[in-house]
Amino acid sequence: MFNEIPELDKKGLRDFGLITGALFVAIFGLLLPWKFEWAWPIWPWVILAILSIMAFVTPMQLRPVYRVWMRIGLAIGSVVSRIILGLVFFLVVAPIGIIMRATGKDPMNRQLDASVDSYREPISENKSNSFDRPF
């Protein structure tokens, strides 16, 4: 169901720890308290400190945190992509189909005609765009 989680080396895990800690501080320690005028929390800074220390001292110990974080991200991505695709279908594709049926448009020309021998469309000869001799 989900994609496979890529394995990271020491540098990748170190970057993961530092970036994740910085994002926690930026979002939950600075942006949200500033935007909604909340009290400035301490816990994002504690998470930054723990992840930074682990990233510099023992980056391989961040592998379980990385794997859990990636599983959560893949699960959220799976749900969000299905929601977006559903919205695109029901808000764009389906209304276009309904409008085309209501106006009688049929771009594929699918009406049956017993008087014709074949439904084959002749190909126009355009030498400049030929795949046999492109130049």
Short mmCIF file of C-alpha atoms in Angstrom, two decimals:
data_model
loop_
_atom_site.label_atom_id
_atom_site.label_comp_id
_atom_site.label_asym_id
_atom_site.label_seq_id
_atom_site.Cartn_x
_atom_site.Cartn_y
_atom_site.Cartn_z
CA MET A 1 0.00 0.00 0.00
CA PHE A 2 2.73 2.47 0.94
CA ASN A 3 6.00 3.24 -0.76
CA GLU A 4 9.16 1.85 0.68
CA ILE A 5 10.98 4.11 3.13
CA PRO A 6 14.50 4.92 1.87
CA GLU A 7 17.38 4.15 4.21
CA LEU A 8 19.59 7.05 5.22
CA ASP A 9 23.26 7.16 6.13
CA LYS A 10 24.75 9.17 9.01
CA LYS A 11 24.66 12.44 7.07
CA GLY A 12 21.05 11.91 6.01
CA LEU A 13 19.95 11.09 9.56
CA ARG A 14 21.89 14.10 10.88
CA ASP A 15 20.14 16.36 8.37
CA PHE A 16 16.79 14.79 9.27
CA GLY A 17 17.31 15.48 12.97
CA LEU A 18 18.37 19.08 12.48
CA ILE A 19 15.68 19.94 9.92
CA THR A 20 12.89 18.24 11.87
CA GLY A 21 13.90 19.99 15.09
CA ALA A 22 14.10 23.34 13.31
CA LEU A 23 10.66 22.83 11.76
CA PHE A 24 9.14 22.01 15.16
CA VAL A 25 10.54 25.25 16.57
CA ALA A 26 9.56 27.32 13.53
CA ILE A 27 5.97 26.06 13.40
CA PHE A 28 5.02 25.24 17.00
CA GLY A 29 7.46 27.46 18.87
CA LEU A 30 7.35 30.65 16.80
CA LEU A 31 4.75 30.83 14.02
CA LEU A 32 1.60 29.50 15.72
CA PRO A 33 2.13 31.34 19.04
CA TRP A 34 2.83 34.57 17.16
CA LYS A 35 -0.13 34.15 14.76
CA PHE A 36 -2.73 33.22 17.40
CA GLU A 37 -1.17 35.19 20.27
CA TRP A 38 -0.64 32.09 22.42
CA ALA A 39 1.90 31.69 25.19
CA TRP A 40 5.39 30.82 23.94
CA PRO A 41 5.83 27.07 24.58
CA ILE A 42 9.05 25.43 25.75
CA TRP A 43 8.46 21.91 24.34
CA PRO A 44 9.45 22.67 20.69
CA TRP A 45 12.81 23.94 21.94
CA VAL A 46 13.26 20.76 24.01
CA ILE A 47 12.55 18.65 20.90
CA LEU A 48 15.05 20.76 18.93
CA ALA A 49 17.68 20.25 21.63
CA ILE A 50 17.12 16.48 21.83
CA LEU A 51 17.12 16.00 18.05
CA SER A 52 20.16 18.27 17.59
CA ILE A 53 22.18 16.47 20.25
CA MET A 54 21.23 13.09 18.78
CA ALA A 55 22.03 14.34 15.26
CA PHE A 56 25.54 15.43 16.22
CA VAL A 57 26.45 12.72 18.77
CA THR A 58 24.66 9.54 17.60
CA PRO A 59 22.85 10.11 14.30
CA MET A 60 22.20 6.37 13.81
CA GLN A 61 19.96 6.44 16.90
CA LEU A 62 17.56 8.66 14.92
CA ARG A 63 16.68 5.81 12.55
CA PRO A 64 13.55 4.69 14.51
CA VAL A 65 12.33 8.30 14.76
CA TYR A 66 12.95 8.74 11.03
CA ARG A 67 11.06 5.54 10.14
CA VAL A 68 8.03 6.51 12.26
CA TRP A 69 8.07 10.04 10.83
CA MET A 70 8.20 8.70 7.26
CA ARG A 71 5.37 6.20 7.89
CA ILE A 72 3.18 9.02 9.20
CA GLY A 73 4.11 11.17 6.20
CA LEU A 74 3.35 8.39 3.73
CA ALA A 75 -0.01 7.68 5.36
CA ILE A 76 -0.97 11.36 5.29
CA GLY A 77 0.22 11.66 1.68
CA SER A 78 -1.84 8.64 0.67
CA VAL A 79 -5.01 10.11 2.15
CA VAL A 80 -4.42 13.64 0.85
CA SER A 81 -3.64 12.49 -2.70
CA ARG A 82 -6.89 10.52 -2.84
CA ILE A 83 -8.85 13.52 -1.56
CA ILE A 84 -7.24 15.85 -4.13
CA LEU A 85 -7.80 13.41 -7.00
CA GLY A 86 -11.42 12.93 -5.92
CA LEU A 87 -11.97 16.69 -5.80
CA VAL A 88 -10.41 17.15 -9.24
CA PHE A 89 -12.63 14.44 -10.66
CA PHE A 90 -15.88 15.67 -9.11
CA LEU A 91 -15.20 19.39 -9.57
CA VAL A 92 -13.54 19.37 -13.02
CA VAL A 93 -13.92 16.13 -15.00
CA ALA A 94 -17.49 15.19 -14.06
CA PRO A 95 -18.99 18.65 -14.74
CA ILE A 96 -17.26 18.78 -18.14
CA GLY A 97 -18.75 15.37 -18.98
CA ILE A 98 -22.21 16.42 -17.81
CA ILE A 99 -22.06 19.65 -19.85
CA MET A 100 -20.86 17.78 -22.94
CA ARG A 101 -23.66 15.22 -22.65
CA ALA A 102 -26.23 17.96 -22.11
CA THR A 103 -25.08 19.85 -25.21
CA GLY A 104 -24.81 16.68 -27.33
CA LYS A 105 -21.03 16.91 -27.88
CA ASP A 106 -19.20 13.65 -28.63
CA PRO A 107 -15.51 14.24 -29.48
CA MET A 108 -15.00 10.53 -30.17
CA ASN A 109 -17.89 10.40 -32.67
CA ARG A 110 -19.33 7.19 -31.21
CA GLN A 111 -22.67 7.10 -33.06
CA LEU A 112 -23.35 3.90 -34.98
CA ASP A 113 -24.02 4.25 -38.69
CA ALA A 114 -25.12 1.12 -40.57
CA SER A 115 -24.46 2.69 -43.98
CA VAL A 116 -20.67 2.95 -43.59
CA ASP A 117 -18.24 0.09 -44.24
CA SER A 118 -15.60 1.25 -41.75
CA TYR A 119 -15.21 3.79 -38.99
CA ARG A 120 -11.53 4.30 -39.78
CA GLU A 121 -10.44 7.93 -39.94
CA PRO A 122 -8.04 8.65 -42.82
CA ILE A 123 -4.63 10.01 -41.85
CA SER A 124 -3.67 13.31 -43.40
CA GLU A 125 -0.28 13.27 -45.11
CA ASN A 126 1.92 15.82 -43.41
CA LYS A 127 5.52 15.29 -44.50
CA SER A 128 7.02 17.93 -42.21
CA ASN A 129 5.82 16.15 -39.05
CA SER A 130 6.47 12.60 -40.19
CA PHE A 131 8.12 10.21 -37.74
CA ASP A 132 9.75 8.29 -40.60
CA ARG A 133 11.83 11.27 -41.72
CA PRO A 134 11.76 13.92 -38.97
CA PHE A 135 14.48 16.14 -40.52
#
